[in-house]
XYZ file of N, CA and C in Angstrom:
228
model
N 191.736 75.766 157.180
C 190.819 75.748 158.296
C 191.583 76.103 159.567
N 191.016 76.931 160.389
C 191.647 77.360 161.631
C 191.514 76.284 162.690
N 192.605 75.964 163.333
C 192.601 74.985 164.415
C 192.974 75.711 165.703
N 192.026 75.905 166.625
C 192.326 76.653 167.848
C 193.326 75.942 168.755
N 193.519 74.639 168.588
C 194.464 73.899 169.417
C 195.891 73.981 168.892
N 196.065 74.577 167.733
C 197.394 74.674 167.130
C 198.085 75.922 167.662
N 198.833 75.754 168.715
C 199.605 76.851 169.289
C 201.052 76.411 169.387
N 201.922 77.364 169.605
C 203.340 77.024 169.710
C 203.582 76.092 170.889
N 202.880 76.318 172.000
C 203.045 75.449 173.165
C 202.637 74.023 172.845
N 201.499 73.841 172.170
C 201.033 72.496 171.848
C 201.981 71.793 170.886
N 202.502 72.510 169.903
C 203.404 71.860 168.961
C 204.738 71.547 169.617
N 205.201 72.409 170.510
C 206.453 72.134 171.216
C 206.281 70.901 172.096
N 205.123 70.776 172.725
C 204.865 69.640 173.603
C 204.870 68.338 172.810
N 204.211 68.301 171.678
C 204.144 67.070 170.908
C 205.476 66.746 170.244
N 206.275 67.747 169.929
C 207.556 67.491 169.280
C 208.587 66.901 170.222
N 208.381 67.025 171.534
C 209.354 66.492 172.480
C 209.077 65.041 172.838
N 207.938 64.510 172.439
C 207.612 63.122 172.727
C 208.348 62.211 171.752
N 208.790 61.065 172.249
C 209.474 60.102 171.398
C 208.435 59.312 170.613
N 208.552 59.287 169.286
C 207.572 58.545 168.488
C 207.786 57.039 168.606
N 206.734 56.270 168.358
C 206.839 54.807 168.369
C 207.629 54.334 167.157
N 207.314 54.881 166.002
C 208.029 54.568 164.760
C 208.496 55.869 164.133
N 209.648 55.820 163.478
C 210.188 57.020 162.841
C 210.828 56.646 161.513
N 210.685 57.516 160.502
C 211.411 57.284 159.256
C 212.916 57.377 159.526
N 213.700 56.803 158.660
C 215.138 56.695 158.895
C 215.820 58.054 159.123
N 215.521 59.102 158.347
C 216.186 60.385 158.636
C 215.896 60.908 160.053
N 214.652 60.757 160.513
C 214.313 61.188 161.870
C 214.996 60.296 162.895
N 215.025 58.989 162.653
C 215.719 58.067 163.557
C 217.191 58.460 163.698
N 217.820 58.826 162.587
C 219.230 59.219 162.642
C 219.431 60.474 163.489
N 218.486 61.411 163.424
C 218.593 62.613 164.261
C 218.354 62.280 165.728
N 217.393 61.404 166.014
C 217.086 61.022 167.393
C 218.258 60.272 168.008
N 218.810 59.337 167.259
C 219.796 58.407 167.810
C 221.243 58.857 167.643
N 221.489 59.763 166.709
C 222.860 60.175 166.439
C 223.630 59.160 165.607
N 222.916 58.250 164.959
C 223.555 57.242 164.118
C 223.550 57.697 162.665
N 224.268 56.967 161.838
C 224.313 57.290 160.415
C 223.329 56.406 159.649
N 223.056 56.822 158.438
C 222.164 56.047 157.569
C 222.763 54.668 157.293
N 224.073 54.626 157.050
C 224.751 53.359 156.769
C 224.646 52.410 157.955
N 224.939 52.913 159.160
C 224.858 52.074 160.361
C 223.435 51.541 160.529
N 222.447 52.395 160.272
C 221.045 52.001 160.428
C 220.703 50.844 159.505
N 221.052 50.952 158.219
C 220.738 49.872 157.282
C 221.523 48.600 157.596
N 222.759 48.737 158.048
C 223.529 47.550 158.434
C 222.886 46.857 159.629
N 222.419 47.635 160.608
C 221.770 47.057 161.788
C 220.449 46.389 161.409
N 219.720 46.966 160.463
C 218.472 46.347 159.986
C 218.798 45.028 159.296
N 219.783 45.038 158.396
C 220.144 43.828 157.649
C 220.694 42.733 158.548
N 221.375 43.113 159.640
C 221.907 42.132 160.592
C 220.838 41.619 161.551
N 219.641 42.210 161.495
C 218.561 41.794 162.386
C 218.662 42.384 163.783
N 219.512 43.382 163.971
C 219.680 44.004 165.284
C 218.676 45.124 165.529
N 218.280 45.816 164.483
C 217.381 46.963 164.584
C 216.044 46.605 163.951
N 214.976 46.723 164.731
C 213.643 46.370 164.236
C 213.068 47.507 163.404
N 212.424 47.136 162.305
C 211.792 48.125 161.439
C 210.597 47.489 160.749
N 209.738 48.351 160.212
C 208.585 47.889 159.440
C 208.562 48.650 158.122
N 207.880 48.072 157.148
C 207.673 48.744 155.870
C 206.222 49.194 155.804
N 206.025 50.454 155.443
C 204.695 50.997 155.205
C 204.740 51.564 153.795
N 204.154 50.826 152.865
C 204.290 51.215 151.466
C 205.748 51.105 151.068
N 206.308 52.198 150.570
C 207.722 52.212 150.182
C 208.627 52.693 151.309
N 208.024 53.166 152.394
C 208.810 53.736 153.492
C 209.196 52.679 154.512
N 210.386 52.813 155.043
C 210.827 51.953 156.144
C 210.817 52.798 157.408
N 210.143 52.290 158.443
C 210.056 52.987 159.718
C 210.779 52.185 160.785
N 211.524 52.878 161.619
C 212.298 52.249 162.683
C 211.460 52.199 163.950
N 211.509 51.067 164.643
C 210.873 50.913 165.952
C 211.768 51.645 166.957
N 211.391 52.867 167.306
C 212.255 53.742 168.096
C 212.569 53.186 169.487
N 211.570 52.753 170.280
C 211.916 52.245 171.622
C 212.901 51.074 171.593
N 212.704 50.130 170.681
C 213.638 49.000 170.625
C 214.997 49.451 170.091
N 215.012 50.437 169.210
C 216.276 50.970 168.714
C 217.070 51.667 169.805
N 216.378 52.403 170.664
C 217.063 53.064 171.772
C 217.604 52.038 172.763
N 216.853 50.949 172.968
C 217.350 49.862 173.827
C 218.614 49.245 173.226
N 218.623 49.074 171.908
C 219.810 48.541 171.234
C 221.012 49.443 171.477
N 220.827 50.744 171.329
C 221.935 51.673 171.538
C 222.428 51.641 172.980
N 221.502 51.530 173.936
C 221.902 51.435 175.344
C 222.711 50.169 175.593
N 222.290 49.060 174.989
C 223.026 47.807 175.188
C 224.418 47.890 174.557
N 224.539 48.592 173.430
C 225.853 48.766 172.807
C 226.751 49.636 173.679
N 226.167 50.668 174.301
C 226.943 51.521 175.200
C 227.455 50.725 176.394
N 226.611 49.837 176.931
C 227.012 49.023 178.078
C 228.145 48.074 177.699
N 228.079 47.500 176.492
C 229.145 46.598 176.037
C 230.455 47.354 175.848
N 230.372 48.580 175.314
C 231.578 49.377 175.091
C 232.187 49.860 176.403
N 231.346 50.067 177.422
C 231.843 50.547 178.712
C 232.552 49.437 179.485
N 232.188 48.187 179.209
C 232.769 47.062 179.965
C 234.150 46.685 179.483
C-alpha cells in the first residue's frame, strides 16, 4: 500500500528522535556501550529495562542519565 507520508525527509526526522525504549543492540549503538556492560548494569540494578515477550528493552532516557552520572564520577 502506498503511504504518501513516507518520504526520505519524514524517515530521517523520525530516526533522529531518541526512543523511550530500545532493544539492546540499538541501545548499544546509541550509548556506545557493549552488550556485556549492558547486561551487567541490568543485573546490578543500575540500568532500567523491561521485558516484552522474549525481548528486553532498555529505558533509554534513564540509561543516558546513568551514563552521564558515570562520566561525572570519572571526571572528578
